[in-house]
XYZ file of C-alpha atoms in Angstrom:
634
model
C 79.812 109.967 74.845
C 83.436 110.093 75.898
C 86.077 110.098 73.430
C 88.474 107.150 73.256
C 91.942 107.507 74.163
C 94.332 105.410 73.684
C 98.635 105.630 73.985
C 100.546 104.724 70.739
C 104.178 103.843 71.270
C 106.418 103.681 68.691
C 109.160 100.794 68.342
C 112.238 99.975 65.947
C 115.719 100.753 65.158
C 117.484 103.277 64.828
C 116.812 106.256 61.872
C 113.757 103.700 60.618
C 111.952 107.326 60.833
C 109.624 107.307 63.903
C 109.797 110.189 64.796
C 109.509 111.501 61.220
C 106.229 109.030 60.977
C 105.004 110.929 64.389
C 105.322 114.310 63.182
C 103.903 113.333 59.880
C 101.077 112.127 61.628
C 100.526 114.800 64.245
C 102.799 117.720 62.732
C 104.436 117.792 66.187
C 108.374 117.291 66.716
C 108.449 114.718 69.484
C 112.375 115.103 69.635
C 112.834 118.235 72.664
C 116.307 118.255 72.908
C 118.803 120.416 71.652
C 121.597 117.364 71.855
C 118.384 115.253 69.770
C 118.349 118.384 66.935
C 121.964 118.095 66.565
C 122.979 114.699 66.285
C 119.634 113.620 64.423
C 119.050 111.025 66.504
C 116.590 110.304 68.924
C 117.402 109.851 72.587
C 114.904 109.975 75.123
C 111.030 109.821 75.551
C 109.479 112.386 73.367
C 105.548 112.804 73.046
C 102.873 113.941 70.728
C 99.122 113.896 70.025
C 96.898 113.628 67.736
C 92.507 113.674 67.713
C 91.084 111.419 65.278
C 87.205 111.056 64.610
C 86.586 110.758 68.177
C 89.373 108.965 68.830
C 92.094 111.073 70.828
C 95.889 109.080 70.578
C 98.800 110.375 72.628
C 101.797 109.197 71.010
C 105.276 108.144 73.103
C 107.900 108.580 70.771
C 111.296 106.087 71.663
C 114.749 106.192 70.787
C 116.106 103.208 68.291
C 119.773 103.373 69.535
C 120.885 100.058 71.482
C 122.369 102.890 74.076
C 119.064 104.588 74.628
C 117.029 100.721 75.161
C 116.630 101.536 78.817
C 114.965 105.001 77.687
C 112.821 103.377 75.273
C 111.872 100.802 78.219
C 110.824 103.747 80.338
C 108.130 104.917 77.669
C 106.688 101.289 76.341
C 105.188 100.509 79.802
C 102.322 102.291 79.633
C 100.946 102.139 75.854
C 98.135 100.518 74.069
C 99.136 99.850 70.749
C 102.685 100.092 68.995
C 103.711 100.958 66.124
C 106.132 98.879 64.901
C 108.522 101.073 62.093
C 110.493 99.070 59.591
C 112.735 101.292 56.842
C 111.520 99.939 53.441
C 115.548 100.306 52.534
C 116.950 98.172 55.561
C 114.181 95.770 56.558
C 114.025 93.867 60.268
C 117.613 95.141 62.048
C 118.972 94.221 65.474
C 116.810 97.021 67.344
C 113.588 95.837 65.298
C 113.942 92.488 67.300
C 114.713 93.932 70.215
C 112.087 96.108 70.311
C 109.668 93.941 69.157
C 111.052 90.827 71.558
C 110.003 93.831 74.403
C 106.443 94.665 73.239
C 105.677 90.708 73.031
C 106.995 89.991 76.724
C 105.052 93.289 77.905
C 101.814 91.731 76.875
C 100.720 94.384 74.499
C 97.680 93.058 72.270
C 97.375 95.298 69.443
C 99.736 97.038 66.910
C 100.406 98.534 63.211
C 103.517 97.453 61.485
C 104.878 100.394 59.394
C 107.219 100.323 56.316
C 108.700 103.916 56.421
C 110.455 105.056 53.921
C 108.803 103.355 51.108
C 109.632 106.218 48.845
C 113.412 104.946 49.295
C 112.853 101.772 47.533
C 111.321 100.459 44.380
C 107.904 98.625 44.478
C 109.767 95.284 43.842
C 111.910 95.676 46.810
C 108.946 96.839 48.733
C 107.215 94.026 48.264
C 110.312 91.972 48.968
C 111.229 93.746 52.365
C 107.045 93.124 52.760
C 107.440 89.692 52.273
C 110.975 89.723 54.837
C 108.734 91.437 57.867
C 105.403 89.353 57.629
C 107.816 86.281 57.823
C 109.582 87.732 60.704
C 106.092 88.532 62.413
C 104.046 84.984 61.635
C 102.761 83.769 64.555
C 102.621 86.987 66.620
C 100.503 89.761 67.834
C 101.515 91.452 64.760
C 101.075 88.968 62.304
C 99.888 90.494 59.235
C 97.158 87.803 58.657
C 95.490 89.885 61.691
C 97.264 93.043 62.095
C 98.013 96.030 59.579
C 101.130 96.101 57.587
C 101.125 99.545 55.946
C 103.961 101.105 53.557
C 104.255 104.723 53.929
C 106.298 107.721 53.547
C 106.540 110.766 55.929
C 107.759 112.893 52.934
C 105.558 112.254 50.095
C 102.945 111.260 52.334
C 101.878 108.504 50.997
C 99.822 105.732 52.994
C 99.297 108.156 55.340
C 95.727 108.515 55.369
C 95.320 104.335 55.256
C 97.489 104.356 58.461
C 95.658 107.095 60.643
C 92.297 105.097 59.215
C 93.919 101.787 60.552
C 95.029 104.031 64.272
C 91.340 104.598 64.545
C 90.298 101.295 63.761
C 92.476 99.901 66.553
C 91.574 102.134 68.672
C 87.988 100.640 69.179
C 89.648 97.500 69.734
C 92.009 98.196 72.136
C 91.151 96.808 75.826
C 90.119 99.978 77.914
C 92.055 100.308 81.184
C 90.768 100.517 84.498
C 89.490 103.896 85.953
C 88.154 102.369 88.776
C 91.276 100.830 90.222
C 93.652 102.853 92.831
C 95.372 105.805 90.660
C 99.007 105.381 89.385
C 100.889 108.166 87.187
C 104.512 106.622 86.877
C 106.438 109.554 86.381
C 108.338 109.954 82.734
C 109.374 113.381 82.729
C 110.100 116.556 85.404
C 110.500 119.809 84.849
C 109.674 123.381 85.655
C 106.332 125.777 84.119
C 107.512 129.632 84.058
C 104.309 130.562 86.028
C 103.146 127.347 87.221
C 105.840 125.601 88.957
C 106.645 121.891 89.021
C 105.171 119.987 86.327
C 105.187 115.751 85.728
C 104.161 113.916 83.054
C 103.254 110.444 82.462
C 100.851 107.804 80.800
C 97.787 107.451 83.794
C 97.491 103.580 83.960
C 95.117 102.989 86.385
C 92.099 105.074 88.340
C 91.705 109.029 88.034
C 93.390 111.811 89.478
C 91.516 115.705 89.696
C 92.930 119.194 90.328
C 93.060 119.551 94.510
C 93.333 116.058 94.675
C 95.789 115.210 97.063
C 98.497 112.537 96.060
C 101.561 110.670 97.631
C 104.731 110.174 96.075
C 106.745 107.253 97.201
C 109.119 106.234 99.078
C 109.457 109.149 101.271
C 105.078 109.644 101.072
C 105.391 113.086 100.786
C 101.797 114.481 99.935
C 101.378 117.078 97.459
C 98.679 118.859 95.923
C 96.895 118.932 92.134
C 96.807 122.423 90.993
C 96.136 121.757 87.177
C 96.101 118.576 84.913
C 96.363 118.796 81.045
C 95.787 115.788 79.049
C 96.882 115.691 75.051
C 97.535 119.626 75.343
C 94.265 120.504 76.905
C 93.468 121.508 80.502
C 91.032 119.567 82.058
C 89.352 118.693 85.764
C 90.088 115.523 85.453
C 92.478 112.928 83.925
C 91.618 109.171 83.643
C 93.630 105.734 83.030
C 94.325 105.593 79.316
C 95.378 109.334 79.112
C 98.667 110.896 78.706
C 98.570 113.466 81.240
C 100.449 116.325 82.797
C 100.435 117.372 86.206
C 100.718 120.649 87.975
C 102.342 119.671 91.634
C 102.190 122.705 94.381
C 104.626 122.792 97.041
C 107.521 120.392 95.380
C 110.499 121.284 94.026
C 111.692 119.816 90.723
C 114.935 118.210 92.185
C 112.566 116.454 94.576
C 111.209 114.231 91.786
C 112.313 112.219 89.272
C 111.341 109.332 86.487
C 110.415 106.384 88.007
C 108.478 107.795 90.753
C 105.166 107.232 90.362
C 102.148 109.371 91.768
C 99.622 107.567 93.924
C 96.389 108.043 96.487
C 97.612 108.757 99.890
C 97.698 105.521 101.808
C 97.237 102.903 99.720
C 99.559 101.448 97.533
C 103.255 101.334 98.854
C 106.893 100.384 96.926
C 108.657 97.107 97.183
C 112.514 96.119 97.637
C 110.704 92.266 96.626
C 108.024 90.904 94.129
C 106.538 87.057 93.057
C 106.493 87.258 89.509
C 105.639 84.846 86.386
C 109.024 84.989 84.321
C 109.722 84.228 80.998
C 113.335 83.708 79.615
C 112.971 84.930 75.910
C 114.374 82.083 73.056
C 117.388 83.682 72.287
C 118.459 84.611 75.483
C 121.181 82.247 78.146
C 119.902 79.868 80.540
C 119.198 82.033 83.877
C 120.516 80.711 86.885
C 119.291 81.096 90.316
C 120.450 83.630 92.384
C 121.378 85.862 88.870
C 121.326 89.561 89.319
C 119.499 91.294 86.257
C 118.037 95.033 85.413
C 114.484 94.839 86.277
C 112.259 97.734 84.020
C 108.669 98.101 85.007
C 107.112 101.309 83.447
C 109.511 104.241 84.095
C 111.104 102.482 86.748
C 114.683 100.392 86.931
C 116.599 98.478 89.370
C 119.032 95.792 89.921
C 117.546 92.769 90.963
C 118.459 89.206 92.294
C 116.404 86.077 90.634
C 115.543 83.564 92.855
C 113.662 80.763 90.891
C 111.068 78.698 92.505
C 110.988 75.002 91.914
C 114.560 75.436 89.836
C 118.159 76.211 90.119
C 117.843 77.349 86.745
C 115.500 78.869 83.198
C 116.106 77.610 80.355
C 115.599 79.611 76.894
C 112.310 80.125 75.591
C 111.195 78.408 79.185
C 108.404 80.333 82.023
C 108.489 79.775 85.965
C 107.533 81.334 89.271
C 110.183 83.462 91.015
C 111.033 86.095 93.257
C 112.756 89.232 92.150
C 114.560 91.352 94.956
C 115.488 94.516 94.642
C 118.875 95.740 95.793
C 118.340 97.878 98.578
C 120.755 100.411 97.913
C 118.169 100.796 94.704
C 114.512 102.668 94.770
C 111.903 99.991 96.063
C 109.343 99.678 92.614
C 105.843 100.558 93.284
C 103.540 97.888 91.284
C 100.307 95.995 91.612
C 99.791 92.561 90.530
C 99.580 92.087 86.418
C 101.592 94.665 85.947
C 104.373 93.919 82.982
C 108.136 93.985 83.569
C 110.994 93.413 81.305
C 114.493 91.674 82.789
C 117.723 92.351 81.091
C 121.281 90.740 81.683
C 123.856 92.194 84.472
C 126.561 92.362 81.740
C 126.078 92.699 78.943
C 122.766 94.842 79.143
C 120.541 92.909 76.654
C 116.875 92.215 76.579
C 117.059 88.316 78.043
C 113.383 87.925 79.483
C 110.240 89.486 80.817
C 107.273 89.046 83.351
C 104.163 89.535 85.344
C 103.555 90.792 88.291
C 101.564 88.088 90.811
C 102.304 89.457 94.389
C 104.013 92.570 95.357
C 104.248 92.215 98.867
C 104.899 88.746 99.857
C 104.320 87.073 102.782
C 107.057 83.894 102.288
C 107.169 83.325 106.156
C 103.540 81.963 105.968
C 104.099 80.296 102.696
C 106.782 78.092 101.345
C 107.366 75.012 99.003
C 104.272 73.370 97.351
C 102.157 75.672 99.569
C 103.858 78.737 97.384
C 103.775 77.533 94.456
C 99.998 76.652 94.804
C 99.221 80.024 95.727
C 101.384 82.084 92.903
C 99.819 79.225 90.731
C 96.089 81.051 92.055
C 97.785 84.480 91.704
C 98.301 83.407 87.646
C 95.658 81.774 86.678
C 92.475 82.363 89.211
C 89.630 84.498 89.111
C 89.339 87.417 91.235
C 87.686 85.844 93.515
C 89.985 83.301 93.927
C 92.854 85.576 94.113
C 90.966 87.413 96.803
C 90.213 84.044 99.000
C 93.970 83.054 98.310
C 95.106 86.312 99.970
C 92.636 85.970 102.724
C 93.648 82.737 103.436
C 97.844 82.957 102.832
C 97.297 85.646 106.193
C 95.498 82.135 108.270
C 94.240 84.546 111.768
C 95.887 87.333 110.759
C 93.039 88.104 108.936
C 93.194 90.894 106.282
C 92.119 94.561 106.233
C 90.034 96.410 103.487
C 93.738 98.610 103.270
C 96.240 95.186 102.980
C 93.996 93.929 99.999
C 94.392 97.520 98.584
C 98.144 97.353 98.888
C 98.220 93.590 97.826
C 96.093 94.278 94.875
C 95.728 97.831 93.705
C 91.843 97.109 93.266
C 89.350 99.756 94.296
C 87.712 99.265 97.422
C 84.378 99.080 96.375
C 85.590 95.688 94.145
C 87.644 94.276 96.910
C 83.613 94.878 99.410
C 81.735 93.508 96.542
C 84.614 90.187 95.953
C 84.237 89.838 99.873
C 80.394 89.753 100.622
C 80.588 87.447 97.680
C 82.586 85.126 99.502
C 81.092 85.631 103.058
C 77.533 84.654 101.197
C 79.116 81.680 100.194
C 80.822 80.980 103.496
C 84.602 80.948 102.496
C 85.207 83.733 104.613
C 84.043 85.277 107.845
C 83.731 89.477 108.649
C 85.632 90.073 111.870
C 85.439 93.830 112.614
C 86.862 95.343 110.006
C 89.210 92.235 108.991
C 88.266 89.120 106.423
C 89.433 86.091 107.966
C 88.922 82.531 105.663
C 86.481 80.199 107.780
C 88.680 77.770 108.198
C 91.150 79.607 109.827
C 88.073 81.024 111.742
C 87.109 77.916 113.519
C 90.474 77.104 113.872
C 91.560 80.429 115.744
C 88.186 80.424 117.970
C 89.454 75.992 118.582
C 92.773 77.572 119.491
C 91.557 79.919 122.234
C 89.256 77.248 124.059
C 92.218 74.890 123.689
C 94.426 77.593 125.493
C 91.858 78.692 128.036
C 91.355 74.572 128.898
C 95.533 74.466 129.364
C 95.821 77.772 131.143
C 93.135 76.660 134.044
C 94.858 73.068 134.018
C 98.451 73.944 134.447
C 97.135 76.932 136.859
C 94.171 75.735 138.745
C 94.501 78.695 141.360
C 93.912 81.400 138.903
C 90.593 82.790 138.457
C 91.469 83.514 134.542
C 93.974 84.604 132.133
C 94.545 88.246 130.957
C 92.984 89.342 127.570
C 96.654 90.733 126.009
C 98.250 87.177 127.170
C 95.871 85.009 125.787
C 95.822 87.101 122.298
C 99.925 86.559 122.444
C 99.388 82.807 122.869
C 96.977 81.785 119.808
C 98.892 84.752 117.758
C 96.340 86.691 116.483
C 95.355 90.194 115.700
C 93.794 92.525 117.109
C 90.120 92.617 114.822
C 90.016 88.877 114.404
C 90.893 88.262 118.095
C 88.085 90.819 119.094
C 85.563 89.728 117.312
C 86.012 85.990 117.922
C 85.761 86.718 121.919
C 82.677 88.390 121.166
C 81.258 85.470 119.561
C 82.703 83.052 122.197
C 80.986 85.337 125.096
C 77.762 85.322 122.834
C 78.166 81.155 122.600
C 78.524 81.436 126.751
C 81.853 79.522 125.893
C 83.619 82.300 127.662
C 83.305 84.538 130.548
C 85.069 87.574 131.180
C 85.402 88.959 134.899
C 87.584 91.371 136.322
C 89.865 91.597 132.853
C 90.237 88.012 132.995
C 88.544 85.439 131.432
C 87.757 81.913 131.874
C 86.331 78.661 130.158
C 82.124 78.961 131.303
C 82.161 76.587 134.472
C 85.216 76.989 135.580
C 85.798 77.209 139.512
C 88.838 77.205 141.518
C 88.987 73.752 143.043
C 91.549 73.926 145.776
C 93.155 70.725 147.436
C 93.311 70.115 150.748
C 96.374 71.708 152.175
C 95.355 74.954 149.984
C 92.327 75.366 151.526
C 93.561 75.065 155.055
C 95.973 77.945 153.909
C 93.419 79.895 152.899
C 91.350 79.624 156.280
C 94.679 80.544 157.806
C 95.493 83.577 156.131
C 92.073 84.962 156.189
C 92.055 84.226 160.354
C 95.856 85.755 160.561
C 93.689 89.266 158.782
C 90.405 88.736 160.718
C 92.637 88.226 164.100
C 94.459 91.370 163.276
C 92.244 93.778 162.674
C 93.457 96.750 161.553
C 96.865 95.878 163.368
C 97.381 94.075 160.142
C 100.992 91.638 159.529
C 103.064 91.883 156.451
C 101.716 89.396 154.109
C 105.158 87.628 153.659
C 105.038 87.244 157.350
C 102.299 84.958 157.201
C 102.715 83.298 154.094
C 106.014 82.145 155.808
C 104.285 79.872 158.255
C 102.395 78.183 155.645
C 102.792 74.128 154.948
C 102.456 75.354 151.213
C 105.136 76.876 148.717
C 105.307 80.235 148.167
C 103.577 80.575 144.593
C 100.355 78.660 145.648
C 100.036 80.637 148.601
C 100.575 83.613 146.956
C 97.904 82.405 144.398
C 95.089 81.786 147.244
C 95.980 85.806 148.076
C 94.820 86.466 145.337
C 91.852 84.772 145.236
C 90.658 86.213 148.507
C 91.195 89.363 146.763
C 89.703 88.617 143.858
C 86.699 87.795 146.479
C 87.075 91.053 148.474
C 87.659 88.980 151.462
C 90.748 90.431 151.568
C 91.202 94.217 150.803
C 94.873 95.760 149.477
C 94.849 99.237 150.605
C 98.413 99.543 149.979
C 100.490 97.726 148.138
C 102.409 96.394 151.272
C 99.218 96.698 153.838
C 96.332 94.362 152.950
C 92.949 94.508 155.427
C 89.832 92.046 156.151
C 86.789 92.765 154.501
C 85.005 92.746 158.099
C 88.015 95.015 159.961
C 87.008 98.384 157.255
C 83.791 97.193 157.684
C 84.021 97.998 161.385
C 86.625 101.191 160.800
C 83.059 102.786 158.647
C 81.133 102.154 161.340
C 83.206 103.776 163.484
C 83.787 106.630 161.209
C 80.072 107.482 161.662
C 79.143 107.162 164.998
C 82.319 109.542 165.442
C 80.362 111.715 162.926
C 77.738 112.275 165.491
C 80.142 113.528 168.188
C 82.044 115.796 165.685
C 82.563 115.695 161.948
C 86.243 117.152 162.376
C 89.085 114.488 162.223
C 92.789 114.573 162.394
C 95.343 112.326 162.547
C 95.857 112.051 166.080
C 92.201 111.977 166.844
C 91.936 108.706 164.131
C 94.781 107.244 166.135
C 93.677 107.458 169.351
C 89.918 106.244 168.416
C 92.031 103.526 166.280
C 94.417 102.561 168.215
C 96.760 101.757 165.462
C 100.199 103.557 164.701
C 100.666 106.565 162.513
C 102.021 103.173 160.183
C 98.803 102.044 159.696
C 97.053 105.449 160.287
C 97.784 107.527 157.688
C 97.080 104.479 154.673
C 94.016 103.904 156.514
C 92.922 107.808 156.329
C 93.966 107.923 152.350
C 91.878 104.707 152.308
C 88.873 106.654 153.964
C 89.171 109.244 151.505
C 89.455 107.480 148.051
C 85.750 105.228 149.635
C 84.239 109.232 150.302
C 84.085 108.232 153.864
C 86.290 111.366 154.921
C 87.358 114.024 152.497
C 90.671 116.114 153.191
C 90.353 119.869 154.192
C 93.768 121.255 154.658
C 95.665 119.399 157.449
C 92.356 117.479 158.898
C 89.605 115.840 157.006
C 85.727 116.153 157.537
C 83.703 112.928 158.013
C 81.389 112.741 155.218
């Protein structure tokens, strides 16, 4: 059986001792830096581990200072459990809210709260500082009444043992996440491997990535290659979601990447510059006004955004609603699938105001607007996946949608998407169309659409045999698979007929009136009259009782009927006059097979005009072939 593994994050303010607790716990010094060392203070990301009766935890250790929040908001994104550290001596401070306020809008279920420093105080004060925090937590995920509150001290070591007991006993409680999904390693840390090369690291939140796996890092989708993973210290073959986990890149230079970035499978889940989201404005924060810029954190990743609220010109405190966050485009586009977890903070000052959920990261607001929307986010929040699927399929109406748009749209493996989607074809909510889902309604109402077009076309143009395939798809506006597949059907109902690249309602026939089919008879006697001595066709158009687009029109229907024959695009021929020319061509056979030009205009009669077209005509119907400056009669 498969160990558990499971990311703990640590949270509070500043020297509350978390990164004593961690290297109490693990005897590892999450703080790296030299500047860290010095000053005594943590300041960015550091990282531990620690294996547990079975249970393997990889701990993210976070800075408490107010000027190191967005560094702390870069390590929180990924974690399972926190542990919340209170000093004994100082109780719940500024940073302890904050930090706390960020773990509750992140959605993370399960934590520890940790007195440190108990040691510091006497038991008295403990228990009044105890008393302070469980008043501060009632109501929450960390409420004491179902979540550990634990004294301890890194120093003496005391409650030590009761704490890595309670670590474990979370740990079998804590919601596994999804291997299956599309991989995604946002990025935490870069740097360079004396021997190795470029290394990244990063909590795995979704799917599995294996050495010589290829990945894609976005936004340029550059693709690079796995040489070695480690997860919690130790090289492995594989790494799955859940896992802190280190990757050995080949081919990349360290200056090419950096935190925020986030390592995916080639082609299939791409950044945004805009998101739908489910926003919550935190109690303590200012009303949020539409149209407010914020910084948006989501995993490693930051940006400036712009809030546009849906429904609202403005949040109030404490208050949730749909919106759209857009990223400035000077900024990184964010790479994120839907439930993924976001914090907002204010423009100026930077302060923790509000969080969020992801709902769709690639909208589609031209098809959808108003109550429409707000229906379909409303799906997005609350619906099943198979709901959310038929929502998706249905928001695109012909479009249809492609096995690798509902990857992008949802970061779900394929084999869940295939499995959601026969589902929901069984049930006949949605119809296959070569390689695209397409909702049934919008089915019949695409293959309504072409008949309807096909009945207007022949009415407004009762001369034309049919209307071109690429046309007719550019009048009902639909793509390519679902366009395909529904003329398929339509041929298969006989509703439609296709002939010579055009097709036409079943039944349909050209129905001339009278004047236009006394012009026809007198075009095709101008050509039979002619011969081979053949008029320009504007010439006898020209002495037609009809305008010139009809008659043009009945050209082309004696085309379309080979009763008429273009051999050039200025020389067009009776049927019965190349008839005749054949003929010709092999009784002269009989006499001698050799032919030149002067010989073809002399049996002709016709100019070297007509002669030569007529000659390249002979040629392309393998009547004569060319040898050098003569042909050969075949």
């Amino acid at each position: 059986m498969k160990p558990i593994s499971i990311i703990a994050g640590t949270a509070g303010h500043i020297d509350h001792g978390k990164t004593s607790l961690v290297k109490a716990l693990t005897g590892i010094d999450a703080d790296r830096l030299q500047e860290e060392k010095r000053r005594g203070i943590t300041i960015d990301l550091g990282f531990a581990h620690l294996e547990l009766d079975g249970v393997h935890i990889g701990f993210v250790d976070v800075p408490g200072h107010e000027k190191f929040v967005r560094n702390m908001l870069a390590g929180v994104g990924g974690i399972d459990l926190v542990l919340l550290v209170i000093a004994a001596d100082e109780g719940v401070m500024p940073q302890t809210r904050e930090h706390f306020e960020i773990c509750r809008l992140l959605g993370i279920e399960r934590g520890i709260t940790v007195l440190s420093k108990s040691d510091a105080v006497d038991a008295e004060s403990l228990a009044v500082v105890r008393a302070e925090v469980a008043e501060f937590l009632r109501g929450t995920f960390l409420d004491p009444q179902c979540a550990p509150l634990i004294a301890v001290s890194a120093k003496s070591g005391a409650g030590m043992e009761e704490l890595k007991s309670a670590l474990v006993e979370a740990a079998h409680h804590v919601r596994g996440r999804d291997a299956v999904s599309l991989p995604r390693l946002p990025i935490d840390r870069v740097f360079t491997m004396q021997g190795f090369g470029t290394v990244v690291t990063g909590t795995l939140i979704s799917g599995t990535i294996a050495v010589e796996q290829e990945v894609e890092i976005p936004p340029s989708r550059s693709r690079v290659r796995v040489r070695g993973i480690q997860v919690h210290g130790r090289t492995v073959e594989r790494a799955s979601a859940g896992e802190r986990t280190a990757v050995n890149l080949a081919s990349v230079a360290k200056e090419e990447l950096h935190r925020g970035q986030t390592l995916v499978q080639p082609q299939t889940l791409a950044p945004t510059h805009r998101f739908e989201a489910w926003l919550e404005l935190s109690q303590t924060a200012s009303p949020l006004k539409h149209k407010s810029r914020v910084h948006v954190h989501a995993f490693t990743a930051e940006a400036v955004a712009e809030v546009s609220l849906h429904g609202g010109r403005e949040l109030k405190p404490g208050m949730q609603g749909f919106a759209q966050l857009r990223i400035a485009h000077q900024a990184d586009p964010m790479l994120l699938s839907p439930g993924d977890r976001f914090i907002i903070r204010s423009f100026s000052p930077v302060v923790t105001i509000g969080g969020g959920r992801v709902l769709d990261p690639h909208p589609h607001n031209k098809r959808l607007s108003g109550e429409a929307l707000l229906r379909f986010l409303q799906t997005l929040r609350d619906g099943t996946a198979m709901e959310q699927l038929l929502a998706r399929i249905e928001r695109r109406g012909g479009q249809g949608i492609t096995v690798g748009d509902a990857l992008g749209e949802t970061g779900w493996a394929e084999s869940r998407i295939e499995a959601l989607a026969k589902q929901l074809e069984d049930r006949g909510e949605i119809v296959a169309a070569e390689g695209a889902w397409i909702s049934a309604a919008a089915w019949q109402s695409a293959r309504d659409a072409i008949l309807v077009e096909l009945g207007r076309f022949h009415e407004k143009n009762p001369l034309a045999a049919g209307v071109g395939k690429e046309l007719l798809k550019d009048r009902v506006e639909l793509d390519g698979p679902v366009y395909s597949a529904l003329l398929s059907v339509l041929v298969k109902e006989k509703k439609i007929v296709f002939s010579n690249d055009l097709i036409h309602l079943t039944g349909h026939r050209i129905i001339l009136r009278t004047e236009e089919s006394a012009a026809q008879q007198t075009i095709e006697a101008a050509f039979t009259r002619a011969g081979l001595k053949v008029p320009a066709v504007k010439e006898v158009l020209q002495e037609l009782p009809i305008d010139r687009i009809r008659a043009q029109k009945i050209v082309t229907l004696l085309l379309r009927d080979k009763a008429l024959i273009k051999v050039t695009e200025e020389l067009l021929f009776h049927r019965s006059a190349l008839e005749s020319l054949k003929q010709m061509m092999q009784r002269e056979r009989t006499k001698s097979p050799q032919l030149d030009v002067a010989r073809f205009k002399d049996l002709t009669g016709v100019s070297r005009k007509y002669a030569i077209p007529l000659l390249e005509w002979l040629d392309r119907e393998r009547v004569t072939r060319r040898v050098g400056e003569g042909r050969v009669i075949l």
